[in-house]
């Protein structure tokens, strides 16, 4: 018999003639309106005046005198089932675990995670489809329901599909845990990305427009996200109480906001809502002329690459991180006989007998090695000693005395075309617009976006297959090529497909704009920290540390009998050992690149590679996890099998973490 509590709003009473003892549930009451469910489970409609509107603090009719069941539980409750009647109340269709939209509605049931968070991780689908399953009316599609001269409420998902932001995730702009309705009272910003962050040019052009003085207090969302939808009430003829998510404005005086029958919204905002909701005394012809002056874009849109440097003006934080990562340095042009510069490394000289004037490009030089391309476009191989290895400061042979064209541009450059020869050099196969992997290699050509970011958004395919397009060898599949007792380099995608993380995306763990291989000290080395070395300093680029998901595994390591010996080991020391070789092998079982297989087969009979040594078997073995250089080199695989079983403590079991068969 006590009213629900709301942090920022209040529902003062039930409808006239009812007390709180007559009410089983209140629908809403937080943001726009409140309706009431009686003790039989039916929505109260008798006599009308049954919906309380918070905006006016007044009552209106909702389906007056109709018999209305409550059948909204699929989106309004958590753990919903369409079977049965909650609390045994006939009018409540279905049952639920909790009223309202709670954590588990988006993240899934939490009981297993609560029992063992190290093994059972809660995840979430961040695609617009996930939010759109509830933020729609009549299905998540491009049809936008309308009624009474406004878009109907909870149509944000369908509006989004019609907008220039349709390829963006809802959570790119919204923090789903923070409130939008009362953000001023909460003292937090629920928006992760403000319009100006991406649309700096549009903001600048608006500031320079001839009508700015009359609109300097106007925000982007006042025109591009007007109150074109109605949940509880309309404020005026062209102002409802819910913002549109269509974003794009059609300023034509002929543009109509709705279909002729008024039942659907056309996929754009018209000047009725963008302009005439404020300028009530004007007409659409006036608005069309005025709208053309707001941003002043009059240049035809073009599709072209512009170079990563153009992205810096609006995306400075991303750009600053990006230019310290390895992607931009996969291929580096030598200009005016000057060597390329790198943020954390140095390539001291070309191969013996060559000066910088003889070099057109350097392949790599950031993380592991550098190779050199001559003025004819062919990779320098004559005489050998042509690959500079950063880890050891030594030269080694790469295809000594072979004629080697440079045909790696598809993955090592931006805006690549297989046609022609870059700079007219015959050894360079194909052409490109930018050396190295620039912003547009993943996000696509940016010229049109820079011209009019309001109309042309930038997007990116975040699936692992997108990264796997380059981070593979021999194709996007589960075969892992090997050679010389190590996995071959850039095999991360193929390894992932064999791993216990094969359902995660690469960017679940990695921030693709940030580096994972940064060396800040001249004495930094790859010796594990538990053996007295500094270890590779991996910073910034890892979004999720192992312990973030595998808390039980870390705790069991620290609690077992081997903790003193291994307590300072990182998870990666064993589960991501350097089983891969990019430049040089640092030991019999120590390459120079971390594997992404994770799963350890502790059996003494397990072999890391196929009989011919040309493929890896899809799991880690104790040669690389235990017997590698600098660790237990004097021991045997039989010893390692027994020791590995105890590493996390007796009885510990984590899927994909410990011994037995590869799929255990």
CSV table of N, CA, C and O in Angstrom, one decimal, residues 367-435:
chain,number,residue,atom,x,y,z
A,367,UNK,N,58.4,-2.5,-34.6
A,367,UNK,CA,58.3,-3.5,-33.5
A,367,UNK,C,59.3,-4.6,-33.5
A,367,UNK,O,59.9,-4.9,-32.5
A,368,UNK,N,59.6,-5.2,-34.7
A,368,UNK,CA,60.4,-6.4,-34.7
A,368,UNK,C,61.6,-6.3,-35.6
A,368,UNK,O,62.7,-6.7,-35.3
A,369,UNK,N,61.3,-5.8,-36.8
A,369,UNK,CA,62.4,-5.9,-37.9
A,369,UNK,C,62.2,-4.8,-38.9
A,369,UNK,O,61.1,-4.2,-39.0
A,370,UNK,N,63.2,-4.7,-39.7
A,370,UNK,CA,63.1,-3.7,-40.9
A,370,UNK,C,63.7,-4.4,-42.1
A,370,UNK,O,64.8,-5.0,-42.0
A,371,UNK,N,63.0,-4.2,-43.2
A,371,UNK,CA,63.6,-4.6,-44.5
A,371,UNK,C,63.6,-3.4,-45.4
A,371,UNK,O,62.9,-2.4,-45.1
A,372,UNK,N,64.2,-3.5,-46.5
A,372,UNK,CA,64.5,-2.2,-47.3
A,372,UNK,C,64.2,-2.4,-48.8
A,372,UNK,O,64.5,-3.5,-49.3
A,373,UNK,N,63.6,-1.4,-49.3
A,373,UNK,CA,63.2,-1.5,-50.8
A,373,UNK,C,64.1,-0.5,-51.5
A,373,UNK,O,64.2,0.7,-51.1
A,374,UNK,N,64.7,-0.9,-52.6
A,374,UNK,CA,65.5,-0.1,-53.4
A,374,UNK,C,64.8,0.9,-54.3
A,374,UNK,O,63.5,0.9,-54.3
A,375,UNK,N,65.5,1.7,-55.1
A,375,UNK,CA,64.9,2.7,-55.9
A,375,UNK,C,64.1,2.1,-57.1
A,375,UNK,O,63.3,2.7,-57.7
A,376,UNK,N,64.3,0.8,-57.3
A,376,UNK,CA,63.5,0.1,-58.4
A,376,UNK,C,62.3,-0.5,-57.9
A,376,UNK,O,61.5,-1.1,-58.6
A,377,UNK,N,62.1,-0.5,-56.6
A,377,UNK,CA,60.9,-1.0,-56.0
A,377,UNK,C,61.0,-2.4,-55.5
A,377,UNK,O,60.1,-3.0,-54.9
A,378,UNK,N,62.1,-3.1,-55.7
A,378,UNK,CA,62.3,-4.4,-55.3
A,378,UNK,C,63.0,-4.4,-53.9
A,378,UNK,O,63.8,-3.5,-53.6
A,379,UNK,N,62.6,-5.5,-53.1
A,379,UNK,CA,63.2,-5.6,-51.8
A,379,UNK,C,64.7,-6.0,-51.9
A,379,UNK,O,65.1,-6.8,-52.7
A,380,UNK,N,65.6,-5.3,-51.2
A,380,UNK,CA,67.0,-5.5,-51.3
A,380,UNK,C,67.3,-6.9,-50.7
A,380,UNK,O,67.1,-7.1,-49.5
A,381,UNK,N,67.9,-7.8,-51.5
A,381,UNK,CA,68.3,-9.1,-51.0
A,381,UNK,C,69.7,-9.5,-51.3
A,381,UNK,O,70.3,-10.5,-50.8
A,382,UNK,N,70.4,-8.7,-52.2
A,382,UNK,CA,71.7,-9.0,-52.7
A,382,UNK,C,72.7,-9.1,-51.5
A,382,UNK,O,72.8,-8.2,-50.7
A,383,UNK,N,73.3,-10.3,-51.5
A,383,UNK,CA,74.4,-10.5,-50.5
A,383,UNK,C,73.9,-10.9,-49.1
A,383,UNK,O,74.7,-11.2,-48.2
A,384,UNK,N,72.6,-10.9,-48.9
A,384,UNK,CA,72.0,-11.2,-47.6
A,384,UNK,C,72.3,-10.1,-46.6
A,384,UNK,O,72.5,-8.9,-47.0
A,385,UNK,N,72.2,-10.4,-45.3
A,385,UNK,CA,72.4,-9.5,-44.3
A,385,UNK,C,71.5,-8.2,-44.5
A,385,UNK,O,71.9,-7.1,-44.4
A,386,UNK,N,70.2,-8.5,-44.9
A,386,UNK,CA,69.4,-7.4,-45.4
A,386,UNK,C,68.2,-7.2,-44.5
A,386,UNK,O,67.3,-6.3,-44.8
A,387,UNK,N,68.0,-7.9,-43.4
A,387,UNK,CA,67.0,-7.7,-42.4
A,387,UNK,C,67.5,-7.2,-41.1
A,387,UNK,O,68.4,-8.0,-40.5
A,388,UNK,N,67.1,-6.1,-40.6
A,388,UNK,CA,67.6,-5.6,-39.3
A,388,UNK,C,66.6,-6.0,-38.2
A,388,UNK,O,65.4,-5.8,-38.3
A,389,UNK,N,67.1,-6.7,-37.2
A,389,UNK,CA,66.3,-7.2,-36.1
A,389,UNK,C,66.4,-6.3,-34.9
A,389,UNK,O,67.5,-6.2,-34.3
A,390,UNK,N,65.3,-5.7,-34.5
A,390,UNK,CA,65.4,-4.7,-33.4
A,390,UNK,C,65.7,-5.4,-32.1
A,390,UNK,O,66.4,-4.7,-31.3
A,391,UNK,N,65.2,-6.6,-31.8
A,391,UNK,CA,65.4,-7.2,-30.5
A,391,UNK,C,66.8,-7.5,-30.2
A,391,UNK,O,67.3,-7.3,-29.0
A,392,UNK,N,67.6,-7.9,-31.2
A,392,UNK,CA,69.0,-8.3,-31.0
A,392,UNK,C,70.0,-7.3,-31.6
A,392,UNK,O,71.2,-7.4,-31.3
A,393,UNK,N,69.5,-6.3,-32.3
A,393,UNK,CA,70.4,-5.3,-32.9
A,393,UNK,C,71.4,-6.0,-33.9
A,393,UNK,O,72.5,-5.6,-34.0
A,394,UNK,N,70.9,-7.0,-34.7
A,394,UNK,CA,71.7,-7.7,-35.6
A,394,UNK,C,71.0,-7.8,-37.0
A,394,UNK,O,69.8,-7.5,-37.1
A,395,UNK,N,71.8,-8.2,-38.0
A,395,UNK,CA,71.3,-8.4,-39.3
A,395,UNK,C,71.2,-9.9,-39.6
A,395,UNK,O,71.9,-10.7,-39.0
A,396,UNK,N,70.2,-10.2,-40.4
A,396,UNK,CA,70.0,-11.6,-40.8
A,396,UNK,C,69.6,-11.6,-42.3
A,396,UNK,O,69.3,-10.6,-42.9
A,397,UNK,N,69.6,-12.8,-42.9
A,397,UNK,CA,69.3,-12.9,-44.3
A,397,UNK,C,67.8,-13.0,-44.5
A,397,UNK,O,67.1,-13.7,-43.8
A,398,UNK,N,67.3,-12.4,-45.5
A,398,UNK,CA,65.9,-12.5,-46.0
A,398,UNK,C,66.0,-12.8,-47.5
A,398,UNK,O,66.3,-11.9,-48.3
A,399,UNK,N,65.7,-14.0,-47.9
A,399,UNK,CA,65.6,-14.4,-49.3
A,399,UNK,C,66.9,-13.9,-50.0
A,399,UNK,O,66.8,-13.3,-51.1
A,400,UNK,N,68.0,-14.3,-49.5
A,400,UNK,CA,69.3,-13.9,-50.0
A,400,UNK,C,69.4,-14.1,-51.5
A,400,UNK,O,69.1,-15.2,-52.0
A,401,UNK,N,69.7,-13.0,-52.3
A,401,UNK,CA,70.0,-13.0,-53.7
A,401,UNK,C,68.8,-13.3,-54.6
A,401,UNK,O,68.9,-13.5,-55.8
A,402,UNK,N,67.5,-13.4,-54.0
A,402,UNK,CA,66.3,-13.6,-54.8
A,402,UNK,C,65.8,-12.3,-55.3
A,402,UNK,O,66.0,-11.3,-54.7
A,403,UNK,N,65.1,-12.3,-56.4
A,403,UNK,CA,64.4,-11.1,-56.9
A,403,UNK,C,63.0,-11.1,-56.2
A,403,UNK,O,62.1,-11.9,-56.5
A,404,UNK,N,62.8,-10.1,-55.3
A,404,UNK,CA,61.6,-10.1,-54.5
A,404,UNK,C,60.9,-8.8,-54.7
A,404,UNK,O,61.3,-7.7,-54.3
A,405,UNK,N,59.8,-8.8,-55.4
A,405,UNK,CA,58.9,-7.7,-55.5
A,405,UNK,C,58.2,-7.4,-54.2
A,405,UNK,O,58.0,-8.3,-53.3
A,406,UNK,N,57.7,-6.2,-54.0
A,406,UNK,CA,57.0,-5.9,-52.8
A,406,UNK,C,55.5,-5.9,-53.2
A,406,UNK,O,55.0,-5.1,-53.9
A,407,UNK,N,54.8,-7.0,-52.7
A,407,UNK,CA,53.4,-7.2,-53.1
A,407,UNK,C,52.5,-7.3,-51.8
A,407,UNK,O,51.5,-8.0,-51.8
A,408,UNK,N,52.9,-6.6,-50.8
A,408,UNK,CA,52.2,-6.7,-49.5
A,408,UNK,C,51.3,-5.5,-49.3
A,408,UNK,O,50.8,-5.3,-48.2
A,409,UNK,N,51.1,-4.7,-50.3
A,409,UNK,CA,50.4,-3.4,-50.1
A,409,UNK,C,48.9,-3.6,-49.7
A,409,UNK,O,48.4,-2.7,-49.1
A,410,UNK,N,48.3,-4.7,-50.0
A,410,UNK,CA,46.9,-4.9,-49.7
A,410,UNK,C,46.7,-4.8,-48.2
A,410,UNK,O,45.7,-4.2,-47.8
A,411,UNK,N,47.6,-5.3,-47.4
A,411,UNK,CA,47.5,-5.2,-45.9
A,411,UNK,C,48.4,-4.1,-45.3
A,411,UNK,O,48.2,-3.7,-44.2
A,412,UNK,N,49.4,-3.7,-46.0
A,412,UNK,CA,50.4,-2.8,-45.4
A,412,UNK,C,50.2,-1.3,-45.8
A,412,UNK,O,51.0,-0.5,-45.3
A,413,UNK,N,49.2,-1.0,-46.6
A,413,UNK,CA,49.0,0.3,-47.1
A,413,UNK,C,47.5,0.7,-47.0
A,413,UNK,O,46.7,-0.2,-46.7
A,414,UNK,N,47.2,1.9,-47.2
A,414,UNK,CA,45.8,2.4,-47.2
A,414,UNK,C,45.4,2.9,-48.6
A,414,UNK,O,46.2,3.5,-49.3
A,415,UNK,N,44.2,2.5,-49.0
A,415,UNK,CA,43.7,2.9,-50.3
A,415,UNK,C,44.4,2.1,-51.4
A,415,UNK,O,44.7,2.7,-52.5
A,416,UNK,N,44.6,0.8,-51.2
A,416,UNK,CA,45.4,0.0,-52.1
A,416,UNK,C,44.6,-0.4,-53.3
A,416,UNK,O,43.4,-0.7,-53.2
A,417,UNK,N,45.3,-0.4,-54.4
A,417,UNK,CA,44.7,-1.0,-55.7
A,417,UNK,C,45.8,-1.9,-56.3
A,417,UNK,O,47.0,-1.6,-56.3
A,418,UNK,N,45.4,-3.1,-56.7
A,418,UNK,CA,46.4,-4.0,-57.3
A,418,UNK,C,46.9,-3.6,-58.6
A,418,UNK,O,47.8,-4.2,-59.2
A,419,UNK,N,46.3,-2.6,-59.2
A,419,UNK,CA,46.7,-2.1,-60.5
A,419,UNK,C,47.9,-1.2,-60.4
A,419,UNK,O,48.0,-0.3,-59.6
A,420,UNK,N,48.9,-1.3,-61.4
A,420,UNK,CA,49.9,-0.3,-61.5
A,420,UNK,C,51.1,-0.5,-60.6
A,420,UNK,O,51.2,-1.6,-59.9
A,421,UNK,N,52.0,0.4,-60.5
A,421,UNK,CA,53.2,0.4,-59.7
A,421,UNK,C,53.4,1.7,-59.0
A,421,UNK,O,53.5,2.7,-59.7
A,422,UNK,N,53.4,1.7,-57.7
A,422,UNK,CA,53.5,2.9,-56.9
A,422,UNK,C,54.8,3.7,-57.3
A,422,UNK,O,55.8,3.1,-57.5
A,423,UNK,N,54.6,5.0,-57.5
A,423,UNK,CA,55.8,5.9,-57.8
A,423,UNK,C,56.4,5.5,-59.2
A,423,UNK,O,57.6,5.9,-59.4
A,424,UNK,N,55.8,4.6,-60.0
A,424,UNK,CA,56.4,4.1,-61.2
A,424,UNK,C,57.5,3.2,-61.0
A,424,UNK,O,58.3,2.9,-62.0
A,425,UNK,N,57.6,2.6,-59.8
A,425,UNK,CA,58.8,1.6,-59.6
A,425,UNK,C,58.3,0.2,-59.8
A,425,UNK,O,57.3,-0.3,-59.2
A,426,UNK,N,58.9,-0.5,-60.8
A,426,UNK,CA,58.4,-1.8,-61.2
A,426,UNK,C,58.3,-2.9,-60.1
A,426,UNK,O,57.4,-3.8,-60.2
A,427,UNK,N,59.1,-2.8,-59.1
A,427,UNK,CA,59.1,-3.8,-58.0
A,427,UNK,C,57.9,-3.6,-57.0
A,427,UNK,O,57.6,-4.5,-56.2
A,428,UNK,N,57.3,-2.4,-57.1
A,428,UNK,CA,56.2,-2.2,-56.2
A,428,UNK,C,54.9,-2.6,-56.9
A,428,UNK,O,54.5,-2.0,-57.9
A,429,UNK,N,54.2,-3.6,-56.4
A,429,UNK,CA,53.1,-4.2,-57.0
A,429,UNK,C,51.8,-3.5,-56.5
A,429,UNK,O,51.5,-3.5,-55.3
A,430,UNK,N,51.1,-2.7,-57.4
A,430,UNK,CA,49.9,-2.0,-56.9
A,430,UNK,C,50.3,-0.6,-56.6
A,430,UNK,O,51.4,-0.1,-56.5
A,431,UNK,N,49.2,0.2,-56.3
A,431,UNK,CA,49.3,1.6,-55.8
A,431,UNK,C,48.5,1.8,-54.6
A,431,UNK,O,47.6,1.0,-54.2
A,432,UNK,N,48.8,2.9,-53.9
A,432,UNK,CA,48.1,3.2,-52.6
A,432,UNK,C,48.1,4.7,-52.4
A,432,UNK,O,48.8,5.5,-53.1
A,433,UNK,N,47.2,5.2,-51.6
A,433,UNK,CA,47.1,6.6,-51.3
A,433,UNK,C,47.9,7.0,-50.0
A,433,UNK,O,48.3,8.1,-49.8
A,434,UNK,N,48.2,6.0,-49.1
A,434,UNK,CA,48.9,6.3,-47.9
A,434,UNK,C,49.7,5.1,-47.5
A,434,UNK,O,49.2,4.0,-47.5
A,435,UNK,N,51.0,5.3,-47.2
A,435,UNK,CA,51.8,4.2,-46.7
A,435,UNK,C,51.4,3.8,-45.3
A,435,UNK,O,50.9,4.7,-44.5
